[in-house]
């Protein structure tokens, strides 16, 4: 009996501990208790999906980073690909900075040493390989290595708008080059498919019927049941899942899932709620779910609404709130009043630019694609209207960004001048 | 006594059985001699493919479609030019980067004692000796072994000869080129192929 009591006590305690920890592990709401530390701005939304990055033993998956970021690196013509460091002739360089692994510069769960762009190295890391730059370039003599990537001069990965010949080619451009106009989106409209009768089992709300009949959906032959029919049993369903939109809008959905708005869906987590955001959001929008119809009002799908009004329904930071005081908005408002639907500068003009890919016009729904470092925005957004120097100067001024470009930039980045002098 | 004997015999048999089970299959099978390719032969073959591919590109794309037909515009910033197409040296490097993504086990690079990009200057003593040798001995290759980062490599250096105006024009006119007097047929640099020896 004497030995039985400790055994029974041990069994009981073990069972209780198993239930407690098992519950914590399996219950999504309690899972954050297991996070070793706060995750970065870029990954916090998927932090509860441990296996997106980790092996079952909590190691780091070999392709954890590239699974999501590889295409972005390729599109950006990565200036420092891993292959550069894999060559044995560069083994000394690897001793200083192991560029073969993303986590050398971007560790996770280390909030106290994480700076912009998820960088977890001191910001003078360029010094490790480029310490001779002051001797090679007179203009770079005495420059602080912390300024390489912070002043609109260089990026570690993407230098498409910053390489020397590009700077020379666009040297001396006027601040304002073109009026703000977007590439038209190819709408698939076939007159022979145009619909005038709905196939809803009940007479819809007249407003819904009016909205649908005046959109590209009706013009392209997309009737009520094409969206409102369950794929499993063909029964009518009020709620339209993202997969239904995806059936026709594959590229848009794919890029949506790569951005902050949709990244949770990409790893199998429930859709993001506005209240989950770390950015400042409107309190009254906190409960809203982020999906296709959050921005594309269902049935009307007005692109002008999706491009600006939809953003300001949720976003509450200074940059967003100052938009309506900016010259960009003035153009947008005037062009809207004049029914110029592909003109003006909205939130989407810069953050979800229209790009031409393989002869098709695509709206990049990954609004983070050109956001950080913000020089990535120069070619896809700023230079549609502005000269290169004006664009670089504007993006290097945090105060100007906060006030949503309400005046001409006061900062002056010397990179174009230096490039021109070397010509 | 009989019990001890039986036990010992059983244990011995069991030990023999388990040790035979744990033995790797290849040691149980009769030893075979694997056919192998000597590193020099391997490096020579790789270089032949590299040289052939780049020459074909230079001749048929750059010279014919670029210079003669004027359909394509060979340019260093080809992606930003209408009908732009990469230069032969860039084609060589892009191909290398794609090949390296497949971790083929060997590495290669295009280097020069007078590089436009300083990253392409010889770094290791073997590279420096090799590039000097091929420059001083036209038509000959350079072979050797070297230790890098604690690993042993077979290193071969092959001459990279100016075969097209495109090569010498670009190098002679480039603002970052340390040499501006290259002529046709001259050794401008070398292809360094490195094969791990373990």
Coordinates of C-alpha atoms in Angstrom, one line a residue:
Chain A
X1 CA 0.0 0.0 0.0
X2 CA 2.9 2.3 0.9
X3 CA 4.4 2.0 -2.6
X4 CA 1.0 2.1 -4.3
X5 CA 0.1 5.6 -3.1
X6 CA 3.1 7.4 -4.8
X7 CA 2.6 5.4 -8.0
X8 CA -1.1 6.4 -8.1
X9 CA -0.2 10.0 -7.3
X10 CA 2.4 10.0 -10.0
X11 CA -0.1 8.5 -12.5
X12 CA -2.7 11.1 -11.6
X13 CA -0.3 14.0 -11.9
X14 CA 0.9 12.7 -15.2
X15 CA -2.6 12.4 -16.5
X16 CA -3.5 15.9 -15.4
X17 CA -0.3 17.3 -16.9
X18 CA -1.0 15.5 -20.2
X19 CA -4.6 16.8 -20.3
X20 CA -3.4 20.3 -19.5
X21 CA -0.6 20.5 -22.1
X22 CA -2.6 18.5 -24.7
X23 CA -5.4 21.0 -24.4
X24 CA -3.0 23.9 -24.8
X25 CA -1.4 22.4 -27.9
X26 CA -4.6 21.3 -29.6
X27 CA -6.7 24.4 -28.7
X28 CA -5.9 27.1 -31.3
X29 CA -6.8 29.8 -28.8
X30 CA -4.3 28.6 -26.2
X31 CA -1.6 27.8 -28.7
X32 CA 0.0 31.3 -28.3
X33 CA 1.2 30.2 -24.9
X34 CA 3.7 28.0 -26.6
X35 CA 5.2 30.8 -28.8
X36 CA 8.8 31.3 -27.6
X37 CA 8.5 35.1 -28.3
X38 CA 6.5 37.6 -30.3
X39 CA 6.9 37.0 -34.1
X40 CA 7.8 39.7 -36.6
X41 CA 5.4 42.0 -38.4
X42 CA 5.5 39.9 -41.5
X43 CA 4.7 36.6 -39.9
X44 CA 2.5 37.2 -36.8
X45 CA -0.6 36.3 -38.8
X46 CA 0.5 32.8 -39.4
X47 CA 2.4 32.3 -36.1
X48 CA -0.1 29.7 -34.9
X49 CA 0.6 27.5 -37.9
X50 CA 3.9 26.3 -36.5
X51 CA 4.3 23.7 -39.3
X52 CA 4.3 26.5 -42.0
X53 CA 8.0 27.1 -41.0
X54 CA 8.9 24.3 -38.6
X55 CA 9.5 20.5 -38.8
X56 CA 7.7 18.3 -36.3
X57 CA 10.7 18.5 -34.0
X58 CA 10.6 22.3 -34.1
X59 CA 13.5 22.6 -36.5
X60 CA 13.3 25.0 -39.4
X61 CA 12.1 23.5 -42.7
X62 CA 14.7 23.6 -45.4
X63 CA 12.4 25.6 -47.7
X64 CA 10.4 27.4 -45.1
X65 CA 11.2 30.9 -46.4
X66 CA 11.4 30.1 -50.1
X67 CA 8.1 28.4 -50.1
X68 CA 6.5 31.8 -49.9
X69 CA 9.2 34.2 -50.9
X70 CA 11.0 32.5 -53.9
X71 CA 8.9 34.1 -56.6
X72 CA 9.3 37.6 -55.1
X73 CA 13.1 37.1 -55.0
X74 CA 13.1 36.0 -58.6
X75 CA 10.9 38.8 -59.8
X76 CA 13.1 41.3 -58.0
X77 CA 16.3 39.9 -59.7
X78 CA 17.8 39.2 -56.3
X79 CA 21.2 40.9 -56.0
X80 CA 22.4 38.5 -53.4
X81 CA 21.1 35.0 -54.2
X82 CA 22.2 32.0 -52.1
X83 CA 24.1 30.6 -55.2
X84 CA 26.6 33.5 -54.8
X85 CA 27.5 32.3 -51.4
X86 CA 27.4 28.6 -52.2
X87 CA 30.5 28.8 -54.4
X88 CA 33.5 27.5 -52.4
X89 CA 35.6 30.5 -53.7
X90 CA 33.5 32.7 -51.4
X91 CA 33.9 30.6 -48.3
X92 CA 35.7 33.5 -46.6
X93 CA 32.7 35.8 -47.3
X94 CA 30.4 33.1 -45.8
X95 CA 32.5 33.3 -42.6
X96 CA 31.6 37.0 -42.3
X97 CA 28.0 36.7 -43.5
X98 CA 26.3 33.4 -44.3
X99 CA 24.2 34.6 -47.2
X100 CA 23.2 31.0 -48.0
X101 CA 20.5 31.0 -45.3
X102 CA 17.7 33.6 -45.0
X103 CA 17.8 33.2 -41.2
X104 CA 21.3 34.8 -41.0
X105 CA 19.6 38.1 -41.5
X106 CA 15.9 37.3 -40.8
X107 CA 15.5 35.3 -37.6
X108 CA 12.1 34.9 -36.0
X109 CA 10.8 35.2 -32.5
X110 CA 13.5 37.8 -31.6
X111 CA 11.4 41.0 -31.3
X112 CA 14.1 42.9 -29.4
X113 CA 16.6 42.6 -32.3
X114 CA 14.1 42.8 -35.2
X115 CA 14.1 46.0 -37.1
X116 CA 12.4 47.1 -40.4
X117 CA 12.0 44.4 -43.1
X118 CA 12.4 41.8 -40.4
X119 CA 16.1 42.4 -40.3
X120 CA 17.7 40.9 -37.2
X121 CA 21.3 41.9 -37.9
X122 CA 22.8 45.3 -37.1
X123 CA 21.9 47.6 -40.0
X124 CA 25.6 48.1 -41.0
X125 CA 25.9 44.5 -42.2
X126 CA 27.0 45.6 -45.7
X127 CA 30.3 46.4 -44.2
X128 CA 31.1 42.6 -43.9
X129 CA 31.8 42.4 -47.6
X130 CA 32.0 45.9 -49.0
X131 CA 34.4 47.6 -46.5
X132 CA 36.5 48.8 -49.4
X133 CA 33.8 50.8 -51.1
X134 CA 35.1 54.1 -49.8
X135 CA 38.4 53.5 -51.6
X136 CA 36.7 52.4 -54.8
X137 CA 34.2 55.2 -55.0
X138 CA 35.2 58.7 -54.0
X139 CA 31.5 59.6 -53.4
X140 CA 31.2 56.9 -50.8
X141 CA 34.2 57.9 -48.7
X142 CA 33.3 58.3 -45.1
X143 CA 29.7 57.2 -45.4
X144 CA 28.3 55.3 -42.5
X145 CA 27.4 51.7 -43.4
X146 CA 24.1 52.1 -41.6
X147 CA 23.1 54.4 -44.4
X148 CA 23.5 52.0 -47.4
X149 CA 20.0 50.7 -47.4
X150 CA 18.1 53.4 -45.5
X151 CA 18.5 56.4 -47.8
X152 CA 17.0 55.2 -51.1
X153 CA 20.4 54.0 -52.4
X154 CA 20.7 50.2 -52.2
X155 CA 18.6 47.2 -51.3
X156 CA 20.1 43.8 -50.4
X157 CA 17.7 41.9 -52.7
X158 CA 15.8 44.2 -55.1
X159 CA 17.7 47.0 -56.9
X160 CA 15.6 47.2 -60.1
X161 CA 15.0 50.9 -59.6
X162 CA 18.3 51.7 -58.0
X163 CA 21.0 50.2 -60.3
X164 CA 23.5 52.7 -61.7
X165 CA 22.6 52.6 -65.3
X166 CA 18.9 53.1 -64.5
X167 CA 19.8 56.1 -62.3
X168 CA 21.8 57.6 -65.2
X169 CA 19.1 56.9 -67.8
X170 CA 16.5 58.7 -65.7
X171 CA 18.8 61.5 -64.5
X172 CA 17.3 65.0 -64.7
X173 CA 13.7 63.9 -65.3
X174 CA 10.9 66.3 -64.3
X175 CA 9.1 65.6 -61.0
X176 CA 5.8 65.3 -62.9
X177 CA 6.1 63.3 -66.2
X178 CA 2.7 61.9 -67.0
X179 CA -0.9 62.4 -65.9
X180 CA -2.2 59.7 -63.6
X181 CA -3.7 57.1 -65.7
X182 CA -3.9 53.3 -65.3
X183 CA -3.7 50.5 -67.9
X184 CA -7.3 49.4 -68.6
X185 CA -8.3 46.1 -67.3
X186 CA -9.4 43.6 -69.9
X187 CA -13.0 42.8 -69.1
X188 CA -14.3 39.5 -70.5
X189 CA -17.5 40.8 -72.0
X190 CA -19.2 38.7 -74.7
X191 CA -22.4 40.2 -76.0
X192 CA -23.8 36.8 -76.9
X193 CA -23.5 35.8 -73.2
X194 CA -25.0 38.9 -71.7
X195 CA -27.7 38.1 -69.2
X196 CA -31.0 39.9 -68.5
X197 CA -32.8 37.3 -66.4
X198 CA -31.6 36.1 -63.0
X199 CA -31.7 32.4 -62.0
X200 CA -32.2 33.0 -58.2
X201 CA -34.9 30.7 -56.7
X202 CA -36.6 33.8 -55.2
X203 CA -36.9 37.3 -56.5
X204 CA -33.8 39.1 -55.1
X205 CA -33.7 42.4 -53.4
X206 CA -34.2 45.0 -56.2
X207 CA -31.0 46.8 -55.3
X208 CA -29.1 43.5 -55.6
X209 CA -30.8 42.8 -58.9
X210 CA -29.9 46.2 -60.2
X211 CA -26.3 46.0 -59.0
X212 CA -25.8 42.6 -60.6
X213 CA -27.4 43.5 -63.9
X214 CA -25.1 46.5 -64.3
X215 CA -21.8 44.7 -63.6
X216 CA -19.3 42.8 -65.7
X217 CA -20.7 39.6 -64.2
X218 CA -24.0 39.9 -65.9
X219 CA -22.3 41.1 -69.1
X220 CA -20.0 38.0 -69.0
X221 CA -22.9 35.6 -68.5
X222 CA -22.3 34.9 -64.8
X223 CA -25.7 34.3 -63.2
X224 CA -26.7 34.1 -59.5
X225 CA -26.2 30.3 -59.2
X226 CA -22.7 30.5 -60.6
X227 CA -21.7 31.9 -57.3
X228 CA -24.5 31.0 -54.9
X229 CA -24.6 27.3 -55.5
X230 CA -23.0 24.8 -53.2
X231 CA -20.4 22.8 -55.1
X232 CA -21.3 19.7 -53.0
X233 CA -25.0 19.4 -53.4
X234 CA -26.0 22.2 -55.8
X235 CA -28.2 23.8 -53.1
X236 CA -28.5 27.5 -52.9
X237 CA -26.1 29.2 -50.5
X238 CA -26.1 32.8 -49.4
X239 CA -22.4 32.8 -48.5
X240 CA -20.0 32.7 -51.3
X241 CA -16.6 31.1 -50.4
X242 CA -13.3 32.4 -51.7
X243 CA -12.9 29.2 -53.8
X244 CA -15.9 30.2 -55.9
X245 CA -14.2 33.6 -56.8
X246 CA -11.0 31.7 -57.4
X247 CA -12.6 29.5 -60.0
X248 CA -12.6 32.5 -62.4
X249 CA -10.1 34.9 -60.7
X250 CA -7.2 32.6 -60.1
X251 CA -4.3 35.1 -60.4
X252 CA -6.0 37.7 -58.2
X253 CA -6.7 35.1 -55.6
X254 CA -3.2 33.7 -55.7
X255 CA -1.6 37.1 -55.1
X256 CA -4.3 37.9 -52.5
X257 CA -3.1 34.9 -50.5
X258 CA 0.5 36.0 -50.7
X259 CA -0.2 39.3 -49.1
X260 CA -1.1 40.3 -45.6
X261 CA -4.8 40.3 -46.3
X262 CA -4.9 36.6 -47.3
X263 CA -1.8 34.9 -46.0
X264 CA -3.7 33.2 -43.2
X265 CA -5.9 31.4 -45.8
X266 CA -2.8 30.3 -47.7
X267 CA -1.7 28.2 -44.7
X268 CA -5.1 26.9 -43.8
X269 CA -6.0 29.3 -41.0
X270 CA -9.3 31.1 -40.8
X271 CA -9.5 34.4 -42.7
X272 CA -7.9 37.5 -41.1
X273 CA -10.2 39.8 -39.0
X274 CA -9.5 43.5 -39.1
X275 CA -9.0 43.4 -35.3
X276 CA -6.1 41.0 -35.8
X277 CA -4.0 43.7 -37.5
X278 CA -1.1 45.3 -35.8
X279 CA -1.6 48.5 -37.8
X280 CA -4.0 51.0 -36.6
X281 CA -7.5 50.1 -37.7
X282 CA -10.9 51.6 -37.2
X283 CA -12.5 50.1 -34.0
X284 CA -15.9 49.7 -35.7
X285 CA -14.3 47.5 -38.4
X286 CA -12.5 45.2 -36.0
X287 CA -15.1 42.4 -36.5
X288 CA -14.9 42.4 -40.3
X289 CA -13.4 39.4 -42.1
X290 CA -10.9 40.0 -44.9
X291 CA -12.0 38.3 -48.1
X292 CA -12.9 39.2 -51.6
X293 CA -16.2 40.9 -50.9
X294 CA -14.7 42.9 -48.0
X295 CA -13.3 45.2 -50.7
X296 CA -15.3 44.3 -53.8
X297 CA -18.8 45.0 -52.5
X298 CA -20.9 42.0 -53.4
X299 CA -23.1 42.3 -56.4
X300 CA -21.8 45.7 -57.5
X301 CA -18.0 45.0 -57.6
X302 CA -17.2 48.6 -58.2
X303 CA -13.5 48.9 -58.9
X304 CA -13.4 52.6 -57.8
X305 CA -14.8 51.5 -54.4
X306 CA -12.4 48.6 -54.1
X307 CA -9.5 50.9 -54.9
X308 CA -10.0 53.4 -52.2
X309 CA -13.2 53.6 -50.1
X310 CA -12.8 49.9 -49.1
X311 CA -9.3 50.6 -47.7
X312 CA -10.4 53.6 -45.7
X313 CA -13.3 51.6 -44.1
X314 CA -10.7 49.8 -42.0
X315 CA -7.3 51.5 -42.2
X316 CA -6.9 54.2 -39.5
X317 CA -3.1 55.1 -39.6
X318 CA -1.9 58.7 -40.3
X319 CA -0.9 57.9 -43.9
X320 CA -4.3 56.5 -44.7
X321 CA -6.2 59.3 -42.9
X322 CA -4.2 62.0 -44.7
X323 CA -4.9 60.6 -48.1
X324 CA -8.0 62.8 -48.6
X325 CA -5.9 65.9 -47.9
X326 CA -3.4 64.9 -50.6
X327 CA -3.0 66.0 -54.2
X328 CA -3.3 62.3 -55.1
X329 CA -6.9 62.4 -53.8
X330 CA -7.7 65.6 -55.6
X331 CA -6.9 64.0 -58.9
X332 CA -8.9 60.9 -58.0
X333 CA -11.9 63.0 -57.0
X334 CA -11.8 65.2 -60.1
X335 CA -11.3 62.2 -62.4
X336 CA -14.2 60.3 -60.7
X337 CA -16.5 63.2 -61.2
X338 CA -15.5 63.3 -64.9
X339 CA -16.2 59.6 -65.2
X340 CA -12.5 58.9 -66.0
X341 CA -12.4 55.5 -64.5
X342 CA -8.8 54.6 -65.3
X343 CA -7.4 57.9 -64.0
X344 CA -6.5 59.5 -60.6
X345 CA -4.4 58.1 -57.8
X346 CA -6.1 55.8 -55.3
X347 CA -4.7 53.5 -52.6
X348 CA -4.6 50.7 -55.1
X349 CA -2.7 52.7 -57.7
X350 CA 0.4 52.5 -55.4
X351 CA -0.3 49.4 -53.3
X352 CA -2.1 47.1 -55.7
X353 CA -0.6 48.2 -59.1
X354 CA -1.9 47.0 -62.4
X355 CA 0.9 45.1 -64.1
X356 CA 1.3 43.6 -67.5
X357 CA 2.3 40.0 -67.4
X358 CA 2.4 37.7 -70.5
X359 CA 0.2 40.2 -72.4
X360 CA -2.5 40.3 -69.7
X361 CA -3.2 43.1 -67.3
X362 CA -3.2 41.9 -63.7
X363 CA -4.0 43.8 -60.5
X364 CA -1.5 42.6 -58.0
X365 CA -3.6 41.7 -55.0
X366 CA -0.5 41.2 -52.8
X367 CA -0.4 44.7 -51.5
X368 CA 2.9 44.0 -49.7
X369 CA 4.7 43.1 -52.9
X370 CA 6.0 46.6 -53.5
X371 CA 5.7 48.0 -50.0
X372 CA 8.9 47.0 -48.2
X373 CA 11.5 48.3 -48.9
X374 CA 9.4 51.1 -50.3
X375 CA 11.9 51.6 -53.2
X376 CA 10.2 48.6 -54.7
X377 CA 7.3 50.9 -55.4
X378 CA 9.3 53.2 -57.6
X379 CA 8.9 51.4 -60.9
X380 CA 5.5 49.7 -60.3
X381 CA 3.8 52.9 -59.0
X382 CA 5.7 56.2 -58.7
X383 CA 7.2 56.3 -62.1
X384 CA 3.9 56.0 -63.8
X385 CA 3.6 59.7 -63.1
X386 CA 6.8 61.0 -61.5
X387 CA 10.5 61.3 -62.4
X388 CA 12.9 58.9 -60.7
X389 CA 14.7 61.4 -58.5
X390 CA 11.4 62.9 -57.3
X391 CA 10.2 59.4 -56.5
X392 CA 13.4 58.4 -54.6
X393 CA 13.4 61.6 -52.6
X394 CA 9.8 61.3 -51.7
X395 CA 10.1 57.7 -50.5
X396 CA 13.1 58.5 -48.4
X397 CA 11.2 61.0 -46.3
X398 CA 9.1 59.3 -43.5
X399 CA 7.4 62.5 -42.6
X400 CA 6.2 63.1 -46.1
X401 CA 4.9 59.5 -46.3
X402 CA 3.0 60.0 -43.0
X403 CA 1.4 63.1 -44.5
X404 CA 0.6 61.2 -47.7
X405 CA 2.8 63.2 -50.0
X406 CA 1.0 66.5 -49.4
X407 CA 3.9 68.5 -50.8
X408 CA 7.1 68.2 -52.8
X409 CA 9.9 66.2 -51.0
X410 CA 12.4 68.2 -49.1
X411 CA 15.0 65.4 -48.9
X412 CA 17.6 65.1 -51.5
X413 CA 19.2 61.7 -52.2
X414 CA 22.5 62.1 -54.0
X415 CA 22.6 58.7 -55.8
X416 CA 21.5 60.0 -59.2
X417 CA 24.1 62.8 -59.1
X418 CA 26.9 60.4 -58.1
X419 CA 25.9 58.0 -60.8
X420 CA 25.8 60.8 -63.4
X421 CA 29.3 62.0 -62.3
X422 CA 30.7 58.5 -63.0
X423 CA 29.3 58.3 -66.4
Chain B
X1 CA 27.6 -28.9 -18.2
X2 CA 25.4 -29.8 -21.0
X3 CA 23.2 -26.9 -20.2
X4 CA 26.2 -24.5 -20.3
X5 CA 27.3 -25.8 -23.6
X6 CA 23.8 -25.6 -25.1
X7 CA 23.4 -22.0 -23.8
X8 CA 26.9 -21.0 -25.1
X9 CA 26.1 -22.5 -28.5
X10 CA 22.7 -20.8 -28.6
X11 CA 24.2 -17.4 -27.7
X12 CA 27.0 -17.8 -30.3
X13 CA 24.4 -18.6 -33.0
X14 CA 22.2 -15.7 -31.9
X15 CA 25.2 -13.4 -31.9
X16 CA 26.2 -14.6 -35.4
X17 CA 22.6 -14.2 -36.7
X18 CA 22.3 -10.6 -35.3
X19 CA 25.7 -9.5 -36.5
X20 CA 24.9 -10.8 -40.0
X21 CA 21.6 -9.0 -39.9
X22 CA 23.2 -5.7 -38.9
X23 CA 26.0 -6.0 -41.6
X24 CA 25.5 -3.5 -44.5
X25 CA 24.5 -5.4 -47.6
X26 CA 27.4 -4.2 -49.7
X27 CA 30.0 -5.7 -47.4
X28 CA 28.2 -9.1 -47.6
X29 CA 28.3 -8.9 -51.4
X30 CA 31.5 -9.4 -53.2
X31 CA 33.5 -6.2 -53.5
X32 CA 33.1 -4.4 -56.9
X33 CA 35.2 -1.7 -58.4
X34 CA 33.0 1.3 -59.4
X35 CA 33.7 2.9 -62.7
X36 CA 34.8 6.4 -62.1
X37 CA 35.6 9.5 -64.2
X38 CA 38.9 11.3 -63.5
X39 CA 38.3 14.9 -62.3
X40 CA 40.3 16.3 -65.3
X41 CA 38.2 14.4 -67.8
X42 CA 35.0 15.5 -66.1
X43 CA 36.1 19.1 -66.0
X44 CA 37.2 19.0 -69.7
X45 CA 33.8 17.6 -70.6
X46 CA 31.9 20.2 -68.6
X47 CA 34.0 23.0 -70.2
X48 CA 33.3 21.6 -73.7
X49 CA 29.5 21.9 -73.0
X50 CA 29.9 25.4 -71.6
X51 CA 32.0 26.6 -74.4
X52 CA 29.8 25.1 -77.1
X53 CA 26.7 26.5 -75.6
X54 CA 28.1 30.0 -75.3
X55 CA 29.7 30.0 -78.7
X56 CA 26.4 28.9 -80.3
X57 CA 24.6 31.7 -78.4
X58 CA 27.2 34.3 -79.5
X59 CA 27.1 33.2 -83.1
X60 CA 23.4 32.6 -83.7
X61 CA 21.7 35.0 -81.3
X62 CA 24.1 37.9 -80.7
X63 CA 25.8 38.0 -84.1
X64 CA 23.0 36.8 -86.4
X65 CA 19.8 38.0 -84.7
X66 CA 21.5 41.0 -83.1
X67 CA 24.2 42.4 -85.3
X68 CA 23.2 41.1 -88.8
X69 CA 19.3 40.9 -88.6
X70 CA 19.0 43.6 -86.0
X71 CA 15.9 41.8 -84.5
X72 CA 17.4 41.7 -81.0
X73 CA 19.3 44.2 -79.1
X74 CA 22.1 42.7 -77.0
X75 CA 22.6 44.9 -73.9
X76 CA 23.8 44.6 -70.4
X77 CA 20.5 45.9 -69.1
X78 CA 18.6 43.8 -71.6
X79 CA 15.5 43.4 -69.3
X80 CA 14.8 47.1 -69.5
X81 CA 15.3 47.4 -73.2
X82 CA 12.8 46.7 -75.9
X83 CA 13.8 43.5 -77.7
X84 CA 16.8 43.4 -75.3
X85 CA 18.8 40.2 -75.0
X86 CA 21.5 39.3 -72.5
X87 CA 25.2 39.4 -73.5
X88 CA 27.1 36.1 -73.8
X89 CA 28.9 36.5 -70.5
X90 CA 25.6 37.2 -68.8
X91 CA 24.0 34.2 -70.5
X92 CA 26.9 32.1 -69.1
X93 CA 26.3 33.4 -65.6
X94 CA 22.5 33.1 -65.7
X95 CA 22.9 29.5 -66.9
X96 CA 25.4 28.9 -64.0
X97 CA 22.9 30.3 -61.4
X98 CA 20.1 28.1 -62.7
X99 CA 22.4 25.1 -62.8
X100 CA 23.6 25.8 -59.2
X101 CA 20.0 25.8 -58.0
X102 CA 20.0 22.1 -58.7
X103 CA 23.1 21.5 -56.5
X104 CA 25.0 19.6 -59.2
X105 CA 28.0 19.1 -56.9
X106 CA 30.5 21.1 -58.9
X107 CA 30.8 24.9 -59.3
X108 CA 32.0 27.1 -62.1
X109 CA 32.6 30.8 -62.7
X110 CA 33.8 33.2 -65.3
X111 CA 36.8 35.3 -64.0
X112 CA 39.3 37.8 -65.3
X113 CA 42.4 39.6 -64.1
X114 CA 40.7 42.7 -65.5
X115 CA 37.0 42.2 -64.5
X116 CA 34.3 44.8 -65.0
X117 CA 32.7 43.6 -61.7
X118 CA 35.4 43.2 -59.0
X119 CA 33.6 40.2 -57.7
X120 CA 34.8 38.3 -60.7
X121 CA 38.5 38.9 -60.0
X122 CA 40.5 35.8 -59.0
X123 CA 40.4 35.3 -55.2
X124 CA 42.1 32.1 -54.3
X125 CA 45.9 31.5 -55.0
X126 CA 44.9 28.7 -57.4
X127 CA 42.6 31.1 -59.4
X128 CA 45.3 33.7 -59.5
X129 CA 48.0 31.3 -60.7
X130 CA 45.6 29.7 -63.1
X131 CA 44.5 32.9 -64.8
X132 CA 48.2 34.0 -65.1
X133 CA 49.1 30.7 -66.6
X134 CA 46.4 30.6 -69.3
X135 CA 47.3 34.2 -70.2
X136 CA 51.0 33.4 -70.6
X137 CA 50.4 30.1 -72.3
X138 CA 47.8 30.5 -75.1
X139 CA 45.9 27.3 -75.9
X140 CA 46.8 25.6 -72.6
X141 CA 44.6 24.8 -69.6
X142 CA 45.6 24.9 -65.9
X143 CA 44.9 22.1 -63.5
X144 CA 45.5 21.7 -59.7
X145 CA 44.0 20.9 -56.3
X146 CA 43.2 23.3 -53.5
X147 CA 41.8 23.4 -50.0
X148 CA 38.9 25.8 -49.4
X149 CA 37.0 26.0 -46.2
X150 CA 38.4 22.6 -45.0
X151 CA 37.4 20.8 -48.2
X152 CA 39.6 19.6 -51.1
X153 CA 38.8 20.6 -54.6
X154 CA 40.1 19.7 -58.1
X155 CA 40.3 23.1 -59.9
X156 CA 40.6 23.5 -63.6
X157 CA 41.1 26.9 -65.4
X158 CA 40.3 27.3 -69.1
X159 CA 41.1 30.3 -71.3
X160 CA 38.2 32.6 -72.3
X161 CA 39.1 34.0 -75.6
X162 CA 37.6 37.0 -77.3
X163 CA 35.6 35.5 -80.2
X164 CA 33.3 38.3 -81.0
X165 CA 33.3 42.1 -81.3
X166 CA 30.6 42.1 -78.7
X167 CA 33.1 40.9 -76.1
X168 CA 35.9 43.3 -76.8
X169 CA 33.6 46.3 -77.5
X170 CA 31.8 45.9 -74.2
X171 CA 35.0 45.4 -72.2
X172 CA 37.0 48.2 -73.9
X173 CA 34.1 50.7 -73.6
X174 CA 32.8 50.0 -70.1
X175 CA 33.5 52.6 -67.5
X176 CA 34.4 50.0 -64.9
X177 CA 36.8 48.0 -67.1
X178 CA 40.4 48.1 -65.9
X179 CA 41.6 47.4 -69.5
X180 CA 40.5 49.0 -72.7
X181 CA 42.8 47.5 -75.3
X182 CA 41.5 44.0 -75.8
X183 CA 41.8 42.6 -79.3
X184 CA 40.1 39.7 -81.1
X185 CA 41.5 36.3 -80.2
X186 CA 43.1 37.5 -77.0
X187 CA 42.6 35.7 -73.6
X188 CA 40.3 38.0 -71.7
X189 CA 39.8 35.8 -68.7
X190 CA 39.1 32.2 -67.7
X191 CA 36.5 29.7 -66.8
X192 CA 37.2 28.1 -63.4
X193 CA 35.6 24.7 -62.8
X194 CA 35.8 23.3 -59.3
X195 CA 35.0 19.7 -58.4
X196 CA 34.9 18.4 -54.8
X197 CA 37.4 15.5 -54.3
X198 CA 35.6 13.7 -51.4

